PDB file of C-alpha atoms in Angstrom:
ATOM      1  CA  UNK W   1      -4.120  -8.866  -3.436  1.00 42.00           C
ATOM      2  CA  UNK W   2      -0.462  -8.323  -4.424  1.00 41.00           C
ATOM      3  CA  UNK W   3       2.125  -9.156  -1.795  1.00 41.00           C
ATOM      4  CA  UNK W   4       5.794  -9.965  -1.640  1.00 38.00           C
ATOM      5  CA  UNK W   5       7.983  -7.233  -3.142  1.00 34.00           C
ATOM      6  CA  UNK W   6       4.904  -5.162  -4.028  1.00 35.00           C
ATOM      7  CA  UNK W   7       3.946  -4.607  -0.382  1.00 39.00           C
ATOM      8  CA  UNK W   8       6.399  -3.510   2.250  1.00 45.00           C
ATOM      9  CA  UNK W   9       5.886  -5.336   5.525  1.00 59.00           C
ATOM     10  CA  UNK W  10       5.033  -3.202   8.507  1.00 65.00           C
ATOM     11  CA  UNK W  11       4.230   0.499   8.318  1.00 76.00           C
ATOM     12  CA  UNK W  12       1.347   2.311  10.004  1.00 85.00           C
ATOM     13  CA  UNK W  13      -1.512   0.224  11.386  1.00 92.00           C
ATOM     14  CA  UNK W  14      -4.312  -0.537   8.934  1.00 91.00           C
ATOM     15  CA  UNK W  15      -8.052  -0.609   9.654  1.00 92.00           C
ATOM     16  CA  UNK W  16     -10.706  -1.687   7.149  1.00 91.00           C
ATOM     17  CA  UNK W  17     -14.493  -1.400   7.397  1.00 90.00           C
ATOM     18  CA  UNK W  18     -16.910  -3.255   5.120  1.00 89.00           C
ATOM     19  CA  UNK W  19     -20.258  -4.955   4.903  1.00 91.00           C
ATOM     20  CA  UNK W  20     -19.980  -8.667   5.589  1.00 93.00           C
ATOM     21  CA  UNK W  21     -21.207  -9.445   2.088  1.00 92.00           C
ATOM     22  CA  UNK W  22     -18.526  -7.186   0.617  1.00 90.00           C
ATOM     23  CA  UNK W  23     -15.828  -9.145   2.413  1.00 92.00           C
ATOM     24  CA  UNK W  24     -17.212 -12.528   1.385  1.00 92.00           C
ATOM     25  CA  UNK W  25     -17.318 -11.346  -2.234  1.00 91.00           C
ATOM     26  CA  UNK W  26     -13.526 -10.846  -2.273  1.00 89.00           C
ATOM     27  CA  UNK W  27     -11.627 -13.598  -4.077  1.00 87.00           C
ATOM     28  CA  UNK W  28      -9.146 -13.830  -1.183  1.00 88.00           C
ATOM     29  CA  UNK W  29     -11.903 -14.326   1.408  1.00 88.00           C
ATOM     30  CA  UNK W  30     -12.014 -18.109   1.365  1.00 89.00           C
ATOM     31  CA  UNK W  31     -13.749 -19.724   4.353  1.00 91.00           C
ATOM     32  CA  UNK W  32     -11.187 -22.518   4.147  1.00 91.00           C
ATOM     33  CA  UNK W  33      -8.733 -20.031   5.698  1.00 93.00           C
ATOM     34  CA  UNK W  34     -10.565 -20.426   9.011  1.00 93.00           C
ATOM     35  CA  UNK W  35      -9.181 -23.030  11.377  1.00 90.00           C
ATOM     36  CA  UNK W  36     -11.187 -25.859  12.903  1.00 91.00           C
ATOM     37  CA  UNK W  37     -11.983 -23.935  16.091  1.00 90.00           C
ATOM     38  CA  UNK W  38     -13.346 -20.992  14.100  1.00 88.00           C
ATOM     39  CA  UNK W  39     -15.435 -23.229  11.857  1.00 92.00           C
ATOM     40  CA  UNK W  40     -16.856 -24.997  14.891  1.00 91.00           C
ATOM     41  CA  UNK W  41     -17.734 -21.662  16.515  1.00 91.00           C
ATOM     42  CA  UNK W  42     -19.328 -20.405  13.287  1.00 91.00           C
ATOM     43  CA  UNK W  43     -21.509 -23.522  13.113  1.00 92.00           C
ATOM     44  CA  UNK W  44     -22.981 -22.763  16.559  1.00 92.00           C
ATOM     45  CA  UNK W  45     -24.708 -19.568  15.481  1.00 90.00           C
ATOM     46  CA  UNK W  46     -28.450 -20.008  15.153  1.00 90.00           C
ATOM     47  CA  UNK W  47     -28.941 -17.081  12.787  1.00 92.00           C
ATOM     48  CA  UNK W  48     -27.214 -17.132   9.417  1.00 93.00           C
ATOM     49  CA  UNK W  49     -26.568 -13.383   9.640  1.00 91.00           C
ATOM     50  CA  UNK W  50     -24.586 -13.839  12.843  1.00 93.00           C
ATOM     51  CA  UNK W  51     -22.581 -16.676  11.301  1.00 94.00           C
ATOM     52  CA  UNK W  52     -21.846 -14.553   8.230  1.00 95.00           C
ATOM     53  CA  UNK W  53     -20.645 -11.634  10.348  1.00 95.00           C
ATOM     54  CA  UNK W  54     -18.377 -13.888  12.388  1.00 94.00           C
ATOM     55  CA  UNK W  55     -16.847 -15.457   9.283  1.00 95.00           C
ATOM     56  CA  UNK W  56     -16.438 -12.121   7.493  1.00 95.00           C
ATOM     57  CA  UNK W  57     -14.701 -10.496  10.461  1.00 95.00           C
ATOM     58  CA  UNK W  58     -12.299 -13.412  10.869  1.00 94.00           C
ATOM     59  CA  UNK W  59     -11.482 -13.346   7.183  1.00 95.00           C
ATOM     60  CA  UNK W  60     -11.076  -9.572   7.041  1.00 95.00           C
ATOM     61  CA  UNK W  61      -8.595  -9.507   9.919  1.00 94.00           C
ATOM     62  CA  UNK W  62      -6.497 -12.066   8.027  1.00 94.00           C
ATOM     63  CA  UNK W  63      -6.567  -9.880   4.915  1.00 94.00           C
ATOM     64  CA  UNK W  64      -5.473  -6.869   6.958  1.00 93.00           C
ATOM     65  CA  UNK W  65      -2.611  -8.818   8.546  1.00 93.00           C
ATOM     66  CA  UNK W  66      -1.549 -10.146   5.146  1.00 92.00           C
ATOM     67  CA  UNK W  67      -1.573  -6.630   3.673  1.00 91.00           C
ATOM     68  CA  UNK W  68       0.416  -5.267   6.613  1.00 91.00           C
ATOM     69  CA  UNK W  69       3.066  -7.994   6.426  1.00 91.00           C
ATOM     70  CA  UNK W  70       3.250  -8.447   2.667  1.00 90.00           C
ATOM     71  CA  UNK W  71       2.317 -12.130   2.796  1.00 91.00           C
ATOM     72  CA  UNK W  72      -0.516 -14.266   1.453  1.00 92.00           C
ATOM     73  CA  UNK W  73      -3.686 -14.664   3.570  1.00 92.00           C
ATOM     74  CA  UNK W  74      -3.041 -18.419   3.819  1.00 92.00           C
ATOM     75  CA  UNK W  75       0.259 -17.639   5.556  1.00 93.00           C
ATOM     76  CA  UNK W  76      -1.442 -15.691   8.360  1.00 92.00           C
ATOM     77  CA  UNK W  77      -1.224 -17.772  11.553  1.00 89.00           C
ATOM     78  CA  UNK W  78      -4.344 -16.381  13.227  1.00 87.00           C
ATOM     79  CA  UNK W  79      -5.291 -17.325  16.762  1.00 84.00           C
ATOM     80  CA  UNK W  80      -7.117 -16.016  19.822  1.00 76.00           C
ATOM     81  CA  UNK W  81      -6.198 -15.967  23.495  1.00 68.00           C
ATOM     82  CA  UNK W  82      -8.558 -15.071  26.327  1.00 64.00           C
ATOM     83  CA  UNK W  83      -6.816 -12.800  28.870  1.00 63.00           C
ATOM     84  CA  UNK W  84      -9.343 -13.859  31.491  1.00 61.00           C
ATOM     85  CA  UNK W  85      -9.185 -17.654  31.416  1.00 67.00           C
ATOM     86  CA  UNK W  86      -5.926 -18.055  29.501  1.00 61.00           C
ATOM     87  CA  UNK W  87      -7.514 -20.420  26.985  1.00 63.00           C
ATOM     88  CA  UNK W  88      -7.006 -20.255  23.223  1.00 65.00           C
ATOM     89  CA  UNK W  89      -9.774 -20.304  20.632  1.00 57.00           C
ATOM     90  CA  UNK W  90     -11.559 -17.164  21.850  1.00 61.00           C
ATOM     91  CA  UNK W  91     -10.673 -13.761  23.212  1.00 65.00           C
ATOM     92  CA  UNK W  92      -8.060 -11.323  21.921  1.00 82.00           C
ATOM     93  CA  UNK W  93      -6.981 -11.979  18.312  1.00 87.00           C
ATOM     94  CA  UNK W  94      -3.280 -12.497  17.615  1.00 87.00           C
ATOM     95  CA  UNK W  95      -0.773 -14.079  15.269  1.00 91.00           C
ATOM     96  CA  UNK W  96       0.640 -17.194  16.837  1.00 89.00           C
ATOM     97  CA  UNK W  97       3.981 -16.829  15.066  1.00 89.00           C
ATOM     98  CA  UNK W  98       4.420 -13.040  15.273  1.00 88.00           C
ATOM     99  CA  UNK W  99       3.921 -11.708  18.819  1.00 86.00           C
ATOM    100  CA  UNK W 100       4.860  -8.206  17.671  1.00 89.00           C
ATOM    101  CA  UNK W 101       1.782  -7.901  15.442  1.00 93.00           C
ATOM    102  CA  UNK W 102      -1.446  -6.582  16.952  1.00 94.00           C
ATOM    103  CA  UNK W 103      -4.915  -7.425  15.625  1.00 95.00           C
ATOM    104  CA  UNK W 104      -8.467  -6.282  16.265  1.00 95.00           C
ATOM    105  CA  UNK W 105     -11.869  -7.195  14.860  1.00 94.00           C
ATOM    106  CA  UNK W 106     -15.487  -6.182  15.333  1.00 93.00           C
ATOM    107  CA  UNK W 107     -18.878  -6.915  13.800  1.00 91.00           C
ATOM    108  CA  UNK W 108     -22.361  -5.457  14.104  1.00 88.00           C
ATOM    109  CA  UNK W 109     -25.452  -6.619  12.229  1.00 86.00           C
ATOM    110  CA  UNK W 110     -24.035  -7.046   8.754  1.00 90.00           C
ATOM    111  CA  UNK W 111     -20.985  -4.810   9.129  1.00 92.00           C
ATOM    112  CA  UNK W 112     -17.440  -5.800  10.073  1.00 93.00           C
ATOM    113  CA  UNK W 113     -14.201  -4.028  10.886  1.00 93.00           C
ATOM    114  CA  UNK W 114     -10.669  -5.325  11.345  1.00 94.00           C
ATOM    115  CA  UNK W 115      -7.252  -3.857  12.022  1.00 94.00           C
ATOM    116  CA  UNK W 116      -3.622  -4.939  12.082  1.00 95.00           C
ATOM    117  CA  UNK W 117      -0.465  -3.143  13.140  1.00 94.00           C
ATOM    118  CA  UNK W 118       3.042  -3.534  14.465  1.00 94.00           C
ATOM    119  CA  UNK W 119       1.881  -1.268  17.309  1.00 94.00           C
ATOM    120  CA  UNK W 120      -1.270  -1.756  19.423  1.00 94.00           C
ATOM    121  CA  UNK W 121      -4.463  -1.036  17.490  1.00 95.00           C
ATOM    122  CA  UNK W 122      -8.170  -1.462  18.187  1.00 95.00           C
ATOM    123  CA  UNK W 123     -11.233  -0.947  16.011  1.00 95.00           C
ATOM    124  CA  UNK W 124     -14.973  -1.032  16.642  1.00 94.00           C
ATOM    125  CA  UNK W 125     -18.057  -0.726  14.445  1.00 93.00           C
ATOM    126  CA  UNK W 126     -21.554  -0.129  15.824  1.00 90.00           C
ATOM    127  CA  UNK W 127     -25.056   0.311  14.448  1.00 86.00           C
ATOM    128  CA  UNK W 128     -27.293   2.804  16.265  1.00 82.00           C
ATOM    129  CA  UNK W 129     -29.042   1.083  19.156  1.00 70.00           C
ATOM    130  CA  UNK W 130     -32.754   1.352  19.782  1.00 53.00           C
ATOM    131  CA  UNK W 131     -32.165   2.297  23.409  1.00 54.00           C
ATOM    132  CA  UNK W 132     -29.280   2.938  25.769  1.00 59.00           C
ATOM    133  CA  UNK W 133     -31.311   3.150  28.956  1.00 60.00           C
ATOM    134  CA  UNK W 134     -29.403   1.918  31.979  1.00 69.00           C
ATOM    135  CA  UNK W 135     -26.084   1.593  30.138  1.00 77.00           C
ATOM    136  CA  UNK W 136     -24.766   5.150  30.434  1.00 78.00           C
ATOM    137  CA  UNK W 137     -24.265   5.101  34.174  1.00 78.00           C
ATOM    138  CA  UNK W 138     -22.098   1.972  33.928  1.00 85.00           C
ATOM    139  CA  UNK W 139     -19.787   3.124  31.140  1.00 90.00           C
ATOM    140  CA  UNK W 140     -19.666   6.934  31.188  1.00 93.00           C
ATOM    141  CA  UNK W 141     -17.635   9.258  33.361  1.00 94.00           C
ATOM    142  CA  UNK W 142     -19.722  11.976  35.073  1.00 94.00           C
ATOM    143  CA  UNK W 143     -18.584  14.692  32.612  1.00 95.00           C
ATOM    144  CA  UNK W 144     -19.445  12.427  29.679  1.00 94.00           C
ATOM    145  CA  UNK W 145     -22.878  11.668  31.095  1.00 92.00           C
ATOM    146  CA  UNK W 146     -23.535  15.402  31.409  1.00 93.00           C
ATOM    147  CA  UNK W 147     -22.519  15.954  27.773  1.00 93.00           C
ATOM    148  CA  UNK W 148     -24.908  13.237  26.659  1.00 91.00           C
ATOM    149  CA  UNK W 149     -27.751  14.609  28.794  1.00 91.00           C
ATOM    150  CA  UNK W 150     -27.378  18.107  27.291  1.00 92.00           C
ATOM    151  CA  UNK W 151     -26.860  16.955  23.699  1.00 91.00           C
ATOM    152  CA  UNK W 152     -29.720  17.533  21.187  1.00 90.00           C
ATOM    153  CA  UNK W 153     -29.503  13.848  20.252  1.00 88.00           C
ATOM    154  CA  UNK W 154     -28.479  11.989  23.432  1.00 88.00           C
ATOM    155  CA  UNK W 155     -28.580   8.534  21.822  1.00 87.00           C
ATOM    156  CA  UNK W 156     -26.215   9.620  19.022  1.00 87.00           C
ATOM    157  CA  UNK W 157     -23.886  11.312  21.504  1.00 89.00           C
ATOM    158  CA  UNK W 158     -23.759   8.212  23.666  1.00 91.00           C
ATOM    159  CA  UNK W 159     -23.054   5.942  20.702  1.00 90.00           C
ATOM    160  CA  UNK W 160     -20.112   8.111  19.608  1.00 91.00           C
ATOM    161  CA  UNK W 161     -18.617   7.873  23.085  1.00 93.00           C
ATOM    162  CA  UNK W 162     -19.380   4.144  23.191  1.00 92.00           C
ATOM    163  CA  UNK W 163     -17.674   3.309  19.909  1.00 93.00           C
ATOM    164  CA  UNK W 164     -14.576   5.246  21.000  1.00 94.00           C
ATOM    165  CA  UNK W 165     -14.511   3.401  24.311  1.00 94.00           C
ATOM    166  CA  UNK W 166     -14.961   0.064  22.588  1.00 93.00           C
ATOM    167  CA  UNK W 167     -11.869   0.854  20.501  1.00 95.00           C
ATOM    168  CA  UNK W 168      -9.997   1.469  23.772  1.00 95.00           C
ATOM    169  CA  UNK W 169     -11.199  -1.915  25.038  1.00 92.00           C
ATOM    170  CA  UNK W 170      -9.999  -3.557  21.836  1.00 92.00           C
ATOM    171  CA  UNK W 171      -6.559  -1.990  22.242  1.00 92.00           C
ATOM    172  CA  UNK W 172      -6.401  -3.253  25.820  1.00 88.00           C
ATOM    173  CA  UNK W 173      -6.394   0.085  27.646  1.00 90.00           C
ATOM    174  CA  UNK W 174      -9.627  -0.482  29.586  1.00 87.00           C
ATOM    175  CA  UNK W 175     -12.222  -3.162  30.196  1.00 86.00           C
ATOM    176  CA  UNK W 176     -15.964  -3.140  30.806  1.00 84.00           C
ATOM    177  CA  UNK W 177     -15.400  -2.703  34.541  1.00 85.00           C
ATOM    178  CA  UNK W 178     -13.201   0.396  34.166  1.00 89.00           C
ATOM    179  CA  UNK W 179     -14.917   2.212  31.272  1.00 90.00           C
ATOM    180  CA  UNK W 180     -16.490   4.806  33.566  1.00 91.00           C
ATOM    181  CA  UNK W 181     -13.020   5.749  34.825  1.00 93.00           C
ATOM    182  CA  UNK W 182     -11.973   6.923  31.339  1.00 94.00           C
ATOM    183  CA  UNK W 183     -13.155  10.441  30.533  1.00 95.00           C
ATOM    184  CA  UNK W 184     -13.369  11.354  26.835  1.00 95.00           C
ATOM    185  CA  UNK W 185     -15.479  14.465  27.429  1.00 94.00           C
ATOM    186  CA  UNK W 186     -12.740  16.772  26.085  1.00 94.00           C
ATOM    187  CA  UNK W 187     -13.148  15.256  22.607  1.00 92.00           C
ATOM    188  CA  UNK W 188     -15.757  16.834  20.313  1.00 86.00           C
ATOM    189  CA  UNK W 189     -19.036  15.014  19.813  1.00 82.00           C
ATOM    190  CA  UNK W 190     -19.733  16.582  16.430  1.00 72.00           C
ATOM    191  CA  UNK W 191     -20.384  13.860  13.844  1.00 61.00           C
ATOM    192  CA  UNK W 192     -17.598  12.958  11.446  1.00 55.00           C
ATOM    193  CA  UNK W 193     -19.598  12.104   8.336  1.00 60.00           C
ATOM    194  CA  UNK W 194     -17.739   9.794   5.973  1.00 59.00           C
ATOM    195  CA  UNK W 195     -14.426  11.620   6.499  1.00 72.00           C
ATOM    196  CA  UNK W 196     -12.771  10.437   9.737  1.00 80.00           C
ATOM    197  CA  UNK W 197     -11.825  12.971  12.401  1.00 84.00           C
ATOM    198  CA  UNK W 198      -8.545  12.490  14.217  1.00 88.00           C
ATOM    199  CA  UNK W 199      -8.185  13.138  17.933  1.00 91.00           C
ATOM    200  CA  UNK W 200      -5.448  12.660  20.506  1.00 93.00           C
ATOM    201  CA  UNK W 201      -6.096  11.010  23.870  1.00 93.00           C
ATOM    202  CA  UNK W 202      -2.887  10.723  25.840  1.00 93.00           C
ATOM    203  CA  UNK W 203      -0.468   8.726  23.721  1.00 94.00           C
ATOM    204  CA  UNK W 204      -3.254   7.400  21.483  1.00 95.00           C
ATOM    205  CA  UNK W 205      -4.464   8.472  18.046  1.00 95.00           C
ATOM    206  CA  UNK W 206      -8.255   8.153  17.839  1.00 93.00           C
ATOM    207  CA  UNK W 207     -10.192   8.125  14.562  1.00 90.00           C
ATOM    208  CA  UNK W 208     -13.975   8.093  14.428  1.00 88.00           C
ATOM    209  CA  UNK W 209     -16.592   8.775  11.801  1.00 85.00           C
ATOM    210  CA  UNK W 210     -20.123   8.087  10.662  1.00 85.00           C
ATOM    211  CA  UNK W 211     -20.546   5.984   7.545  1.00 80.00           C
ATOM    212  CA  UNK W 212     -23.966   7.217   6.416  1.00 80.00           C
ATOM    213  CA  UNK W 213     -24.233   4.838   3.479  1.00 79.00           C
ATOM    214  CA  UNK W 214     -23.662   1.793   5.659  1.00 79.00           C
ATOM    215  CA  UNK W 215     -25.477   3.235   8.672  1.00 83.00           C
ATOM    216  CA  UNK W 216     -22.711   2.680  11.235  1.00 86.00           C
ATOM    217  CA  UNK W 217     -20.311   4.496  13.497  1.00 89.00           C
ATOM    218  CA  UNK W 218     -16.666   3.425  13.520  1.00 90.00           C
ATOM    219  CA  UNK W 219     -13.705   4.199  15.757  1.00 93.00           C
ATOM    220  CA  UNK W 220     -10.070   3.132  15.670  1.00 94.00           C
ATOM    221  CA  UNK W 221      -7.396   3.661  18.313  1.00 95.00           C
ATOM    222  CA  UNK W 222      -3.658   3.146  18.081  1.00 96.00           C
ATOM    223  CA  UNK W 223      -0.345   4.485  19.319  1.00 94.00           C
ATOM    224  CA  UNK W 224       0.308   5.592  15.713  1.00 94.00           C
ATOM    225  CA  UNK W 225      -1.885   7.199  13.024  1.00 92.00           C
ATOM    226  CA  UNK W 226      -4.146   4.602  11.388  1.00 91.00           C
ATOM    227  CA  UNK W 227      -4.560   4.016   7.645  1.00 87.00           C
ATOM    228  CA  UNK W 228      -8.190   3.501   6.791  1.00 82.00           C
ATOM    229  CA  UNK W 229      -9.847   1.547   4.015  1.00 77.00           C
ATOM    230  CA  UNK W 230     -13.185   0.104   2.994  1.00 65.00           C
ATOM    231  CA  UNK W 231     -14.115  -2.749   0.733  1.00 57.00           C
ATOM    232  CA  UNK W 232     -14.557  -0.162  -2.014  1.00 53.00           C
ATOM    233  CA  UNK W 233     -10.817   0.557  -1.784  1.00 55.00           C
ATOM    234  CA  UNK W 234      -8.640  -2.475  -2.588  1.00 53.00           C
ATOM    235  CA  UNK W 235      -6.203  -3.135   0.234  1.00 58.00           C
ATOM    236  CA  UNK W 236      -3.288  -2.918  -2.182  1.00 54.00           C
ATOM    237  CA  UNK W 237      -4.285   0.664  -3.034  1.00 56.00           C
ATOM    238  CA  UNK W 238      -3.934   1.871   0.539  1.00 51.00           C
ATOM    239  CA  UNK W 239      -0.882   4.050   1.045  1.00 43.00           C
TER     240      UNK W 239
END
């Protein structure tokens, strides 16, 4: 994955989206990179698919951080800290030795996303849900709910708003209790197929798109424009 002098540390935040199996096929994605807490958590999953997604996301975020910083994945001091209970081992991802680096990860039924930046960054990946009944009223602002109601495909419209809002949660701007207070109704709901669309929301840069081949919606949010990659694009090839 070429580091050191070949990769300048820092730069714009980086987000990568891939299938879990694509991540695990990378030579750098060695499960031995996970710490004891992560391995213990992975072992608790009853379904192998869920365990695979967890492992792939935690490996991919290390690869993103390594690419951002120009170091080897084994040098990434990954950790998690829960803002609610203050305990480590779960919650918001971070680097224990570099408080100025921001991380984010997400996984959804065989797909994972991860991001790293020297500015706040959040990323979310979602597969279309079978139903959203009862969720809209808890997470949508009134103007957003009206957009969804009038949209030709309400479920698709809701999911696009949801993935954007999840990215805002990941960046720490809102939480599940305050989602309905954030109004993204001014942003277009037209699908961004394969090529990401860029939006501005206050001081944030929002990217979102539909990956038709993988069957997911993705959104990334940061205070700076985000570089985007997939497993089909080696991390070292990202500009």
